[in-house]
Tab-separated table of C-alpha atoms in Angstrom:
chain	number	residue	atom	x	y	z
S	1	THR	CA	0.000	0.000	0.000
S	2	VAL	CA	1.302	3.450	-0.926
S	3	SER	CA	0.524	6.321	1.467
S	4	PHE	CA	1.295	9.985	0.843
S	5	LEU	CA	2.743	11.674	3.926
S	6	PRO	CA	1.043	14.973	4.840
S	7	GLY	CA	2.912	18.203	5.418
S	8	ALA	CA	3.262	20.015	8.728
S	9	LEU	CA	-0.076	21.169	10.119
S	10	SER	CA	1.214	24.409	11.661
S	11	GLY	CA	4.303	26.594	11.727
S	12	THR	CA	6.139	28.783	14.227
S	13	ALA	CA	8.024	32.059	14.046
S	14	ASP	CA	11.257	30.104	13.537
S	15	CYS	CA	9.792	27.346	11.411
S	16	SER	CA	7.308	28.770	8.932
S	17	LEU	CA	5.251	26.834	6.419
S	18	VAL	CA	5.972	27.122	2.700
S	19	ALA	CA	3.247	26.684	0.115
S	20	ASP	CA	3.731	24.068	-2.625
S	21	ALA	CA	7.077	22.907	-1.227
S	22	GLY	CA	6.480	19.248	-2.057
S	23	SER	CA	7.728	16.488	0.242
S	24	GLU	CA	10.580	14.006	0.461
S	25	SER	CA	11.434	11.133	2.793
S	26	PHE	CA	15.110	10.420	3.420
S	27	ALA	CA	15.422	7.812	6.184
S	28	ILE	CA	13.321	5.287	8.088
S	29	SER	CA	13.727	3.652	11.490
S	30	GLY	CA	14.399	-0.046	11.865
S	31	ASP	CA	10.828	-0.827	12.886
S	32	GLY	CA	9.389	1.223	10.008
S	33	HIS	CA	7.273	3.519	12.212
S	34	PHE	CA	9.385	6.691	12.036
S	35	VAL	CA	10.267	8.529	8.811
S	36	VAL	CA	12.275	11.733	8.507
S	37	GLY	CA	12.450	14.093	5.547
S	38	ALA	CA	11.301	17.488	4.352
S	39	ALA	CA	8.032	19.010	3.235
S	40	ASN	CA	6.199	22.312	3.549
S	41	SER	CA	7.973	23.182	6.805
S	42	ASN	CA	11.348	24.931	6.588
S	43	CYS	CA	12.590	22.941	9.583
S	44	LEU	CA	13.291	19.281	10.245
S	45	LEU	CA	10.081	17.348	9.639
S	46	ALA	CA	9.282	13.736	10.536
S	47	TRP	CA	6.309	11.389	10.480
S	48	ARG	CA	5.498	8.862	13.197
S	49	ASP	CA	2.985	6.314	11.963
S	50	GLY	CA	2.112	8.797	9.216
S	51	ALA	CA	1.443	11.784	11.499
S	52	PRO	CA	3.671	14.819	10.761
S	53	GLN	CA	5.714	16.516	13.459
S	54	VAL	CA	8.272	19.317	13.368
S	55	LEU	CA	11.341	18.083	15.248
S	56	ASP	CA	13.399	21.254	15.293
S	57	THR	CA	12.196	24.844	15.402
S	58	LEU	CA	15.525	26.497	16.230
S	59	SER	CA	17.284	26.452	12.861
S	60	PRO	CA	19.484	29.441	12.051
S	61	LEU	CA	18.097	31.428	9.142
S	62	GLY	CA	19.189	30.254	5.704
S	63	ARG	CA	18.907	31.599	2.178
S	64	ASN	CA	16.263	34.298	1.756
S	65	GLY	CA	15.810	34.360	5.526
S	66	VAL	CA	14.286	30.887	5.899
S	67	PRO	CA	15.706	27.890	7.796
S	68	ILE	CA	15.909	24.651	5.808
S	69	GLU	CA	17.051	21.261	7.120
S	70	TYR	CA	17.596	17.985	5.259
S	71	ALA	CA	18.083	14.627	6.951
S	72	SER	CA	20.552	12.098	5.519
S	73	GLY	CA	20.619	9.349	8.144
S	74	MET	CA	18.937	7.957	11.246
S	75	SER	CA	19.787	5.510	14.024
S	76	SER	CA	17.855	2.260	14.025
S	77	ASP	CA	15.418	3.361	16.741
S	78	GLY	CA	14.982	6.870	15.275
S	79	SER	CA	16.357	8.627	18.352
S	80	VAL	CA	19.325	10.191	16.507
S	81	ILE	CA	19.112	11.978	13.149
S	82	VAL	CA	21.921	13.509	11.122
S	83	GLY	CA	21.712	15.818	8.124
S	84	SER	CA	22.581	19.281	6.871
S	85	ARG	CA	21.039	22.719	7.220
S	86	ASP	CA	21.060	25.660	4.866
S	87	SER	CA	22.461	28.551	6.878
S	88	SER	CA	23.920	31.983	6.249
S	89	ASN	CA	25.397	32.205	9.745
S	90	ASN	CA	28.995	32.624	8.576
S	91	LEU	CA	29.521	28.944	7.816
S	92	PRO	CA	31.031	27.375	4.676
S	93	PHE	CA	28.648	26.671	1.813
S	94	ARG	CA	25.709	27.484	4.121
S	95	ALA	CA	25.269	23.751	4.748
S	96	PRO	CA	26.749	22.681	8.098
S	97	THR	CA	26.060	19.150	9.299
S	98	PHE	CA	23.670	18.864	12.241
S	99	ILE	CA	22.758	16.154	14.739
S	100	TRP	CA	19.296	15.889	16.289
S	101	THR	CA	18.263	13.938	19.380
S	102	ALA	CA	14.989	14.020	21.273
S	103	THR	CA	16.744	15.408	24.370
S	104	THR	CA	19.069	17.983	22.767
S	105	GLY	CA	17.192	19.014	19.653
S	106	SER	CA	19.362	20.013	16.707
S	107	TYR	CA	22.991	20.995	17.286
S	108	LEU	CA	26.212	21.328	15.291
S	109	PRO	CA	29.007	18.865	16.112
S	110	PRO	CA	32.326	20.396	17.174
S	111	GLU	CA	34.971	21.250	14.588
S	112	PRO	CA	37.691	18.599	14.158
S	113	ILE	CA	40.159	21.452	13.661
S	114	VAL	CA	38.826	24.470	15.519
S	115	GLY	CA	38.618	27.627	13.457
S	116	SER	CA	39.401	26.112	10.079
S	117	ARG	CA	37.457	22.904	9.388
S	118	ARG	CA	33.781	22.011	9.823
S	119	ALA	CA	31.459	19.145	8.957
S	120	VAL	CA	29.211	20.130	6.046
S	121	GLY	CA	26.580	18.427	3.944
S	122	SER	CA	25.273	14.912	4.529
S	123	GLY	CA	26.331	12.961	7.596
S	124	TYR	CA	25.818	9.303	8.470
S	125	VAL	CA	25.170	7.522	11.781
S	126	ASN	CA	25.515	3.925	12.939
S	127	SER	CA	22.699	1.748	14.282
S	128	ASP	CA	22.758	2.835	17.928
S	129	GLY	CA	23.393	6.512	17.191
S	130	THR	CA	26.818	6.763	18.820
S	131	ILE	CA	29.249	6.937	15.868
S	132	PHE	CA	29.094	9.252	12.845
S	133	ALA	CA	30.788	9.704	9.477
S	134	PHE	CA	31.265	13.387	8.602
S	135	ASN	CA	32.360	15.178	5.443
S	136	THR	CA	34.420	18.238	6.296
S	137	LEU	CA	35.876	21.221	4.447
S	138	ASP	CA	38.622	23.700	5.240
S	139	TYR	CA	37.279	27.222	5.372
S	140	ALA	CA	38.536	30.769	5.705
S	141	PHE	CA	36.894	34.192	5.854
S	142	SER	CA	36.321	35.808	2.447
S	143	SER	CA	36.035	39.585	2.290
S	144	SER	CA	34.346	39.236	-1.113
S	145	PHE	CA	31.476	37.133	0.275
S	146	GLY	CA	31.538	38.499	3.825
S	147	GLU	CA	31.513	34.996	5.279
S	148	ASN	CA	33.549	31.844	5.702
S	149	VAL	CA	33.844	29.887	2.472
S	150	ASN	CA	35.426	26.631	1.391
S	151	SER	CA	39.145	27.008	0.825
S	152	GLY	CA	40.401	23.453	0.424
S	153	LEU	CA	39.763	19.779	-0.204
S	154	GLY	CA	37.221	17.559	1.510
S	155	TYR	CA	38.170	15.250	4.381
S	156	VAL	CA	36.248	12.421	6.036
S	157	TYR	CA	36.133	11.931	9.796
S	158	ARG	CA	34.748	9.293	12.105
S	159	TRP	CA	33.338	10.895	15.231
S	160	SER	CA	31.952	9.286	18.361
S	161	ALA	CA	29.302	10.852	20.557
S	162	ALA	CA	31.886	10.624	23.342
S	163	GLY	CA	33.750	13.368	21.496
S	164	SER	CA	36.695	11.823	19.660
S	165	PHE	CA	37.538	12.618	16.004
S	166	GLN	CA	39.504	10.312	13.713
S	167	GLU	CA	40.438	11.264	10.144
S	168	ILE	CA	40.190	8.160	7.968
S	169	GLY	CA	43.030	9.192	5.624
S	170	ARG	CA	43.286	10.022	1.937
S	171	VAL	CA	43.292	7.940	-1.237
S	172	ASP	CA	45.720	10.454	-2.763
S	173	ALA	CA	47.051	13.743	-1.432
S	174	SER	CA	45.407	15.654	-4.295
S	175	PHE	CA	42.011	13.908	-4.125
S	176	THR	CA	39.010	15.231	-2.208
S	177	MET	CA	37.125	12.737	-0.023
S	178	PHE	CA	33.368	12.210	0.406
S	179	ALA	CA	31.712	9.756	2.815
S	180	ARG	CA	28.492	8.094	1.633
S	181	GLY	CA	27.694	5.626	4.403
S	182	ILE	CA	28.595	3.868	7.647
S	183	ASP	CA	27.871	0.341	8.811
S	184	GLY	CA	25.750	-0.603	11.819
S	185	ALA	CA	28.655	-0.989	14.226
S	186	GLY	CA	30.308	2.239	13.102
S	187	ASN	CA	33.489	0.402	12.160
S	188	ALA	CA	33.300	0.796	8.367
S	189	ILE	CA	32.879	3.967	6.291
S	190	VAL	CA	32.434	4.020	2.500
S	191	GLY	CA	32.472	6.750	-0.107
S	192	LEU	CA	34.410	8.155	-3.017
S	193	ALA	CA	37.520	10.188	-3.712
S	194	GLU	CA	37.643	12.582	-6.674
S	195	ASN	CA	40.522	14.159	-8.544
S	196	PRO	CA	39.771	17.930	-8.564
S	197	SER	CA	41.781	18.455	-11.753
S	198	THR	CA	39.191	16.345	-13.626
S	199	PHE	CA	36.005	17.926	-12.193
S	200	ASN	CA	35.123	19.492	-15.546
S	201	ASP	CA	35.604	16.357	-17.621
S	202	PRO	CA	32.379	15.875	-19.646
S	203	PHE	CA	32.524	12.118	-19.069
S	204	GLY	CA	32.967	12.370	-15.319
S	205	ALA	CA	35.820	13.099	-12.953
S	206	GLU	CA	38.444	10.511	-12.088
S	207	THR	CA	36.753	8.858	-9.125
S	208	ARG	CA	37.695	6.025	-6.746
S	209	ALA	CA	35.368	4.116	-4.441
S	210	PHE	CA	36.845	3.453	-1.006
S	211	VAL	CA	36.180	1.691	2.275
S	212	TRP	CA	37.722	2.457	5.629
S	213	ARG	CA	37.601	-0.242	8.308
S	214	ALA	CA	38.643	0.168	11.914
S	215	GLY	CA	40.867	-2.887	11.768
S	216	SER	CA	42.588	-2.369	8.419
S	217	GLY	CA	42.345	1.336	7.562
S	218	LEU	CA	41.594	2.936	4.186
S	219	THR	CA	41.648	1.032	0.896
S	220	THR	CA	40.305	1.716	-2.596
S	221	LEU	CA	37.824	-0.732	-4.074
S	222	PRO	CA	38.393	-2.361	-7.474
S	223	ASP	CA	36.714	-0.998	-10.625
S	224	LEU	CA	34.972	-3.048	-13.289
S	225	SER	CA	37.815	-1.867	-15.522
S	226	SER	CA	41.252	-0.550	-14.624
S	227	ALA	CA	41.692	0.639	-18.241
S	228	PRO	CA	38.499	2.237	-19.589
S	229	PRO	CA	38.360	3.536	-23.177
S	230	VAL	CA	40.586	6.419	-24.192
S	231	GLY	CA	38.964	9.731	-23.333
S	232	THR	CA	37.244	8.437	-20.196
S	233	ASN	CA	38.483	8.300	-16.606
S	234	ARG	CA	38.366	5.448	-14.157
S	235	TYR	CA	35.109	5.906	-12.295
S	236	SER	CA	33.703	4.129	-9.278
S	237	GLU	CA	31.824	5.283	-6.226
S	238	ALA	CA	30.511	3.584	-3.106
S	239	ASN	CA	27.075	4.869	-2.094
S	240	GLY	CA	26.183	2.668	0.849
S	241	ILE	CA	27.019	-0.336	3.008
S	242	SER	CA	24.898	-3.027	4.613
S	243	ARG	CA	24.423	-2.755	8.371
S	244	ASP	CA	26.504	-5.911	8.915
S	245	GLY	CA	29.334	-4.372	6.882
S	246	THR	CA	29.652	-7.244	4.392
S	247	ILE	CA	28.226	-5.642	1.221
S	248	ILE	CA	29.133	-2.256	-0.288
S	249	VAL	CA	26.998	-0.853	-3.109
S	250	GLY	CA	27.656	1.779	-5.758
S	251	GLN	CA	28.555	2.028	-9.435
S	252	SER	CA	31.582	1.610	-11.686
S	253	ARG	CA	32.713	2.164	-15.275
S	254	GLY	CA	33.326	-0.969	-17.343
S	255	THR	CA	35.733	-1.757	-20.169
S	256	ASP	CA	33.236	-0.282	-22.653
S	257	GLY	CA	33.191	3.006	-20.735
S	258	ARG	CA	29.576	2.726	-19.620
S	259	LEU	CA	28.560	2.892	-15.953
S	260	GLN	CA	26.438	0.380	-14.107
S	261	ALA	CA	25.387	-0.478	-10.564
S	262	VAL	CA	27.762	-2.779	-8.680
S	263	TYR	CA	28.333	-4.336	-5.298
S	264	TRP	CA	31.508	-5.352	-3.519
S	265	ARG	CA	31.861	-8.338	-1.201
S	266	GLY	CA	35.332	-8.266	0.306
S	267	ARG	CA	37.632	-7.286	-2.569
S	268	ALA	CA	35.403	-8.767	-5.292
S	269	ILE	CA	33.269	-6.501	-7.484
S	270	THR	CA	30.100	-7.667	-9.249
S	271	GLY	CA	28.295	-5.673	-11.931
S	272	LEU	CA	24.504	-5.567	-11.733
S	273	GLY	CA	24.004	-4.364	-15.297
S	274	TRP	CA	21.063	-2.308	-16.525
S	275	LEU	CA	17.307	-2.650	-16.577
S	276	PRO	CA	16.085	-5.310	-19.025
S	277	GLY	CA	16.164	-4.153	-22.624
S	278	SER	CA	18.122	-0.967	-21.956
S	279	SER	CA	21.729	0.187	-21.704
S	280	PRO	CA	23.519	3.568	-21.741
S	281	ALA	CA	24.364	4.972	-25.167
S	282	ASP	CA	27.667	6.515	-24.062
S	283	SER	CA	30.168	6.982	-21.240
S	284	ASN	CA	28.539	9.975	-19.569
S	285	PRO	CA	27.834	9.198	-15.884
S	286	PHE	CA	24.388	10.777	-16.287
S	287	ALA	CA	23.478	9.098	-19.575
S	288	THR	CA	19.996	7.639	-19.898
S	289	ASN	CA	19.810	4.048	-18.552
S	290	VAL	CA	22.904	4.322	-16.306
S	291	THR	CA	22.178	2.399	-13.090
S	292	GLN	CA	23.306	3.295	-9.581
S	293	ALA	CA	23.096	1.122	-6.464
S	294	LEU	CA	22.257	3.365	-3.496
S	295	ALA	CA	21.498	1.188	-0.465
S	296	ALA	CA	21.275	-2.363	0.840
S	297	ASN	CA	19.316	-4.105	3.563
S	298	ALA	CA	20.946	-5.198	6.827
S	299	THR	CA	22.633	-8.282	5.363
S	300	GLY	CA	23.182	-6.996	1.816
S	301	ASP	CA	21.094	-9.600	-0.001
S	302	ILE	CA	18.657	-6.931	-1.240
S	303	ILE	CA	20.006	-3.872	-3.070
S	304	VAL	CA	18.024	-0.838	-4.223
S	305	GLY	CA	18.920	2.029	-6.527
S	306	LYS	CA	17.860	4.000	-9.565
S	307	ALA	CA	18.176	4.006	-13.325
S	308	ILE	CA	18.597	7.396	-14.972
S	309	GLY	CA	15.725	8.138	-17.328
S	310	SER	CA	15.394	10.567	-20.232
S	311	THR	CA	12.774	12.550	-18.297
S	312	THR	CA	12.379	10.839	-14.918
S	313	ASP	CA	14.507	8.326	-13.009
S	314	LEU	CA	13.268	4.831	-12.157
S	315	ALA	CA	13.664	3.100	-8.783
S	316	TRP	CA	14.630	-0.572	-8.855
Protein backbone atom coordinates (compact mmCIF):
# COMPACT_ATOMS: atom_id res chain seq x y z
CA THR A 1 0.00 0.00 0.00
CA VAL A 2 1.30 3.45 -0.93
CA SER A 3 0.52 6.32 1.47
CA PHE A 4 1.30 9.99 0.84
CA LEU A 5 2.74 11.67 3.93
CA PRO A 6 1.04 14.97 4.84
CA GLY A 7 2.91 18.20 5.42
CA ALA A 8 3.26 20.02 8.73
CA LEU A 9 -0.08 21.17 10.12
CA SER A 10 1.21 24.41 11.66
CA GLY A 11 4.30 26.59 11.73
CA THR A 12 6.14 28.78 14.23
CA ALA A 13 8.02 32.06 14.05
CA ASP A 14 11.26 30.10 13.54
CA CYS A 15 9.79 27.35 11.41
CA SER A 16 7.31 28.77 8.93
CA LEU A 17 5.25 26.83 6.42
CA VAL A 18 5.97 27.12 2.70
CA ALA A 19 3.25 26.68 0.12
CA ASP A 20 3.73 24.07 -2.63
CA ALA A 21 7.08 22.91 -1.23
CA GLY A 22 6.48 19.25 -2.06
CA SER A 23 7.73 16.49 0.24
CA GLU A 24 10.58 14.01 0.46
CA SER A 25 11.43 11.13 2.79
CA PHE A 26 15.11 10.42 3.42
CA ALA A 27 15.42 7.81 6.18
CA ILE A 28 13.32 5.29 8.09
CA SER A 29 13.73 3.65 11.49
CA GLY A 30 14.40 -0.05 11.86
CA ASP A 31 10.83 -0.83 12.89
CA GLY A 32 9.39 1.22 10.01
CA HIS A 33 7.27 3.52 12.21
CA PHE A 34 9.39 6.69 12.04
CA VAL A 35 10.27 8.53 8.81
CA VAL A 36 12.28 11.73 8.51
CA GLY A 37 12.45 14.09 5.55
CA ALA A 38 11.30 17.49 4.35
CA ALA A 39 8.03 19.01 3.23
CA ASN A 40 6.20 22.31 3.55
CA SER A 41 7.97 23.18 6.80
CA ASN A 42 11.35 24.93 6.59
CA CYS A 43 12.59 22.94 9.58
CA LEU A 44 13.29 19.28 10.25
CA LEU A 45 10.08 17.35 9.64
CA ALA A 46 9.28 13.74 10.54
CA TRP A 47 6.31 11.39 10.48
CA ARG A 48 5.50 8.86 13.20
CA ASP A 49 2.99 6.31 11.96
CA GLY A 50 2.11 8.80 9.22
CA ALA A 51 1.44 11.78 11.50
CA PRO A 52 3.67 14.82 10.76
CA GLN A 53 5.71 16.52 13.46
CA VAL A 54 8.27 19.32 13.37
CA LEU A 55 11.34 18.08 15.25
CA ASP A 56 13.40 21.25 15.29
CA THR A 57 12.20 24.84 15.40
CA LEU A 58 15.52 26.50 16.23
CA SER A 59 17.28 26.45 12.86
CA PRO A 60 19.48 29.44 12.05
CA LEU A 61 18.10 31.43 9.14
CA GLY A 62 19.19 30.25 5.70
CA ARG A 63 18.91 31.60 2.18
CA ASN A 64 16.26 34.30 1.76
CA GLY A 65 15.81 34.36 5.53
CA VAL A 66 14.29 30.89 5.90
CA PRO A 67 15.71 27.89 7.80
CA ILE A 68 15.91 24.65 5.81
CA GLU A 69 17.05 21.26 7.12
CA TYR A 70 17.60 17.98 5.26
CA ALA A 71 18.08 14.63 6.95
CA SER A 72 20.55 12.10 5.52
CA GLY A 73 20.62 9.35 8.14
CA MET A 74 18.94 7.96 11.25
CA SER A 75 19.79 5.51 14.02
CA SER A 76 17.85 2.26 14.02
CA ASP A 77 15.42 3.36 16.74
CA GLY A 78 14.98 6.87 15.27
CA SER A 79 16.36 8.63 18.35
CA VAL A 80 19.32 10.19 16.51
CA ILE A 81 19.11 11.98 13.15
CA VAL A 82 21.92 13.51 11.12
CA GLY A 83 21.71 15.82 8.12
CA SER A 84 22.58 19.28 6.87
CA ARG A 85 21.04 22.72 7.22
CA ASP A 86 21.06 25.66 4.87
CA SER A 87 22.46 28.55 6.88
CA SER A 88 23.92 31.98 6.25
CA ASN A 89 25.40 32.20 9.74
CA ASN A 90 29.00 32.62 8.58
CA LEU A 91 29.52 28.94 7.82
CA PRO A 92 31.03 27.38 4.68
CA PHE A 93 28.65 26.67 1.81
CA ARG A 94 25.71 27.48 4.12
CA ALA A 95 25.27 23.75 4.75
CA PRO A 96 26.75 22.68 8.10
CA THR A 97 26.06 19.15 9.30
CA PHE A 98 23.67 18.86 12.24
CA ILE A 99 22.76 16.15 14.74
CA TRP A 100 19.30 15.89 16.29
CA THR A 101 18.26 13.94 19.38
CA ALA A 102 14.99 14.02 21.27
CA THR A 103 16.74 15.41 24.37
CA THR A 104 19.07 17.98 22.77
CA GLY A 105 17.19 19.01 19.65
CA SER A 106 19.36 20.01 16.71
CA TYR A 107 22.99 21.00 17.29
CA LEU A 108 26.21 21.33 15.29
CA PRO A 109 29.01 18.87 16.11
CA PRO A 110 32.33 20.40 17.17
CA GLU A 111 34.97 21.25 14.59
CA PRO A 112 37.69 18.60 14.16
CA ILE A 113 40.16 21.45 13.66
CA VAL A 114 38.83 24.47 15.52
CA GLY A 115 38.62 27.63 13.46
CA SER A 116 39.40 26.11 10.08
CA ARG A 117 37.46 22.90 9.39
CA ARG A 118 33.78 22.01 9.82
CA ALA A 119 31.46 19.15 8.96
CA VAL A 120 29.21 20.13 6.05
CA GLY A 121 26.58 18.43 3.94
CA SER A 122 25.27 14.91 4.53
CA GLY A 123 26.33 12.96 7.60
CA TYR A 124 25.82 9.30 8.47
CA VAL A 125 25.17 7.52 11.78
CA ASN A 126 25.52 3.93 12.94
CA SER A 127 22.70 1.75 14.28
CA ASP A 128 22.76 2.83 17.93
CA GLY A 129 23.39 6.51 17.19
CA THR A 130 26.82 6.76 18.82
CA ILE A 131 29.25 6.94 15.87
CA PHE A 132 29.09 9.25 12.84
CA ALA A 133 30.79 9.70 9.48
CA PHE A 134 31.26 13.39 8.60
CA ASN A 135 32.36 15.18 5.44
CA THR A 136 34.42 18.24 6.30
CA LEU A 137 35.88 21.22 4.45
CA ASP A 138 38.62 23.70 5.24
CA TYR A 139 37.28 27.22 5.37
CA ALA A 140 38.54 30.77 5.71
CA PHE A 141 36.89 34.19 5.85
CA SER A 142 36.32 35.81 2.45
CA SER A 143 36.03 39.59 2.29
CA SER A 144 34.35 39.24 -1.11
CA PHE A 145 31.48 37.13 0.28
CA GLY A 146 31.54 38.50 3.83
CA GLU A 147 31.51 35.00 5.28
CA ASN A 148 33.55 31.84 5.70
CA VAL A 149 33.84 29.89 2.47
CA ASN A 150 35.43 26.63 1.39
CA SER A 151 39.15 27.01 0.83
CA GLY A 152 40.40 23.45 0.42
CA LEU A 153 39.76 19.78 -0.20
CA GLY A 154 37.22 17.56 1.51
CA TYR A 155 38.17 15.25 4.38
CA VAL A 156 36.25 12.42 6.04
CA TYR A 157 36.13 11.93 9.80
CA ARG A 158 34.75 9.29 12.11
CA TRP A 159 33.34 10.89 15.23
CA SER A 160 31.95 9.29 18.36
CA ALA A 161 29.30 10.85 20.56
CA ALA A 162 31.89 10.62 23.34
CA GLY A 163 33.75 13.37 21.50
CA SER A 164 36.70 11.82 19.66
CA PHE A 165 37.54 12.62 16.00
CA GLN A 166 39.50 10.31 13.71
CA GLU A 167 40.44 11.26 10.14
CA ILE A 168 40.19 8.16 7.97
CA GLY A 169 43.03 9.19 5.62
CA ARG A 170 43.29 10.02 1.94
CA VAL A 171 43.29 7.94 -1.24
CA ASP A 172 45.72 10.45 -2.76
CA ALA A 173 47.05 13.74 -1.43
CA SER A 174 45.41 15.65 -4.30
CA PHE A 175 42.01 13.91 -4.13
CA THR A 176 39.01 15.23 -2.21
CA MET A 177 37.12 12.74 -0.02
CA PHE A 178 33.37 12.21 0.41
CA ALA A 179 31.71 9.76 2.82
CA ARG A 180 28.49 8.09 1.63
CA GLY A 181 27.69 5.63 4.40
CA ILE A 182 28.60 3.87 7.65
CA ASP A 183 27.87 0.34 8.81
CA GLY A 184 25.75 -0.60 11.82
CA ALA A 185 28.66 -0.99 14.23
CA GLY A 186 30.31 2.24 13.10
CA ASN A 187 33.49 0.40 12.16
CA ALA A 188 33.30 0.80 8.37
CA ILE A 189 32.88 3.97 6.29
CA VAL A 190 32.43 4.02 2.50
CA GLY A 191 32.47 6.75 -0.11
CA LEU A 192 34.41 8.16 -3.02
CA ALA A 193 37.52 10.19 -3.71
CA GLU A 194 37.64 12.58 -6.67
CA ASN A 195 40.52 14.16 -8.54
CA PRO A 196 39.77 17.93 -8.56
CA SER A 197 41.78 18.46 -11.75
CA THR A 198 39.19 16.35 -13.63
CA PHE A 199 36.01 17.93 -12.19
CA ASN A 200 35.12 19.49 -15.55
CA ASP A 201 35.60 16.36 -17.62
CA PRO A 202 32.38 15.87 -19.65
CA PHE A 203 32.52 12.12 -19.07
CA GLY A 204 32.97 12.37 -15.32
CA ALA A 205 35.82 13.10 -12.95
CA GLU A 206 38.44 10.51 -12.09
CA THR A 207 36.75 8.86 -9.12
CA ARG A 208 37.69 6.03 -6.75
CA ALA A 209 35.37 4.12 -4.44
CA PHE A 210 36.84 3.45 -1.01
CA VAL A 211 36.18 1.69 2.27
CA TRP A 212 37.72 2.46 5.63
CA ARG A 213 37.60 -0.24 8.31
CA ALA A 214 38.64 0.17 11.91
CA GLY A 215 40.87 -2.89 11.77
CA SER A 216 42.59 -2.37 8.42
CA GLY A 217 42.34 1.34 7.56
CA LEU A 218 41.59 2.94 4.19
CA THR A 219 41.65 1.03 0.90
CA THR A 220 40.31 1.72 -2.60
CA LEU A 221 37.82 -0.73 -4.07
CA PRO A 222 38.39 -2.36 -7.47
CA ASP A 223 36.71 -1.00 -10.62
CA LEU A 224 34.97 -3.05 -13.29
CA SER A 225 37.81 -1.87 -15.52
CA SER A 226 41.25 -0.55 -14.62
CA ALA A 227 41.69 0.64 -18.24
CA PRO A 228 38.50 2.24 -19.59
CA PRO A 229 38.36 3.54 -23.18
CA VAL A 230 40.59 6.42 -24.19
CA GLY A 231 38.96 9.73 -23.33
CA THR A 232 37.24 8.44 -20.20
CA ASN A 233 38.48 8.30 -16.61
CA ARG A 234 38.37 5.45 -14.16
CA TYR A 235 35.11 5.91 -12.30
CA SER A 236 33.70 4.13 -9.28
CA GLU A 237 31.82 5.28 -6.23
CA ALA A 238 30.51 3.58 -3.11
CA ASN A 239 27.08 4.87 -2.09
CA GLY A 240 26.18 2.67 0.85
CA ILE A 241 27.02 -0.34 3.01
CA SER A 242 24.90 -3.03 4.61
CA ARG A 243 24.42 -2.76 8.37
CA ASP A 244 26.50 -5.91 8.92
CA GLY A 245 29.33 -4.37 6.88
CA THR A 246 29.65 -7.24 4.39
CA ILE A 247 28.23 -5.64 1.22
CA ILE A 248 29.13 -2.26 -0.29
CA VAL A 249 27.00 -0.85 -3.11
CA GLY A 250 27.66 1.78 -5.76
CA GLN A 251 28.56 2.03 -9.44
CA SER A 252 31.58 1.61 -11.69
CA ARG A 253 32.71 2.16 -15.27
CA GLY A 254 33.33 -0.97 -17.34
CA THR A 255 35.73 -1.76 -20.17
CA ASP A 256 33.24 -0.28 -22.65
CA GLY A 257 33.19 3.01 -20.73
CA ARG A 258 29.58 2.73 -19.62
CA LEU A 259 28.56 2.89 -15.95
CA GLN A 260 26.44 0.38 -14.11
CA ALA A 261 25.39 -0.48 -10.56
CA VAL A 262 27.76 -2.78 -8.68
CA TYR A 263 28.33 -4.34 -5.30
CA TRP A 264 31.51 -5.35 -3.52
CA ARG A 265 31.86 -8.34 -1.20
CA GLY A 266 35.33 -8.27 0.31
CA ARG A 267 37.63 -7.29 -2.57
CA ALA A 268 35.40 -8.77 -5.29
CA ILE A 269 33.27 -6.50 -7.48
CA THR A 270 30.10 -7.67 -9.25
CA GLY A 271 28.30 -5.67 -11.93
CA LEU A 272 24.50 -5.57 -11.73
CA GLY A 273 24.00 -4.36 -15.30
CA TRP A 274 21.06 -2.31 -16.53
CA LEU A 275 17.31 -2.65 -16.58
CA PRO A 276 16.09 -5.31 -19.03
CA GLY A 277 16.16 -4.15 -22.62
CA SER A 278 18.12 -0.97 -21.96
CA SER A 279 21.73 0.19 -21.70
CA PRO A 280 23.52 3.57 -21.74
CA ALA A 281 24.36 4.97 -25.17
CA ASP A 282 27.67 6.52 -24.06
CA SER A 283 30.17 6.98 -21.24
CA ASN A 284 28.54 9.97 -19.57
CA PRO A 285 27.83 9.20 -15.88
CA PHE A 286 24.39 10.78 -16.29
CA ALA A 287 23.48 9.10 -19.58
CA THR A 288 20.00 7.64 -19.90
CA ASN A 289 19.81 4.05 -18.55
CA VAL A 290 22.90 4.32 -16.31
CA THR A 291 22.18 2.40 -13.09
CA GLN A 292 23.31 3.29 -9.58
CA ALA A 293 23.10 1.12 -6.46
CA LEU A 294 22.26 3.37 -3.50
CA ALA A 295 21.50 1.19 -0.47
CA ALA A 296 21.27 -2.36 0.84
CA ASN A 297 19.32 -4.10 3.56
CA ALA A 298 20.95 -5.20 6.83
CA THR A 299 22.63 -8.28 5.36
CA GLY A 300 23.18 -7.00 1.82
CA ASP A 301 21.09 -9.60 0.00
CA ILE A 302 18.66 -6.93 -1.24
CA ILE A 303 20.01 -3.87 -3.07
CA VAL A 304 18.02 -0.84 -4.22
CA GLY A 305 18.92 2.03 -6.53
CA LYS A 306 17.86 4.00 -9.57
CA ALA A 307 18.18 4.01 -13.33
CA ILE A 308 18.60 7.40 -14.97
CA GLY A 309 15.73 8.14 -17.33
CA SER A 310 15.39 10.57 -20.23
CA THR A 311 12.77 12.55 -18.30
CA THR A 312 12.38 10.84 -14.92
CA ASP A 313 14.51 8.33 -13.01
CA LEU A 314 13.27 4.83 -12.16
CA ALA A 315 13.66 3.10 -8.78
CA TRP A 316 14.63 -0.57 -8.86
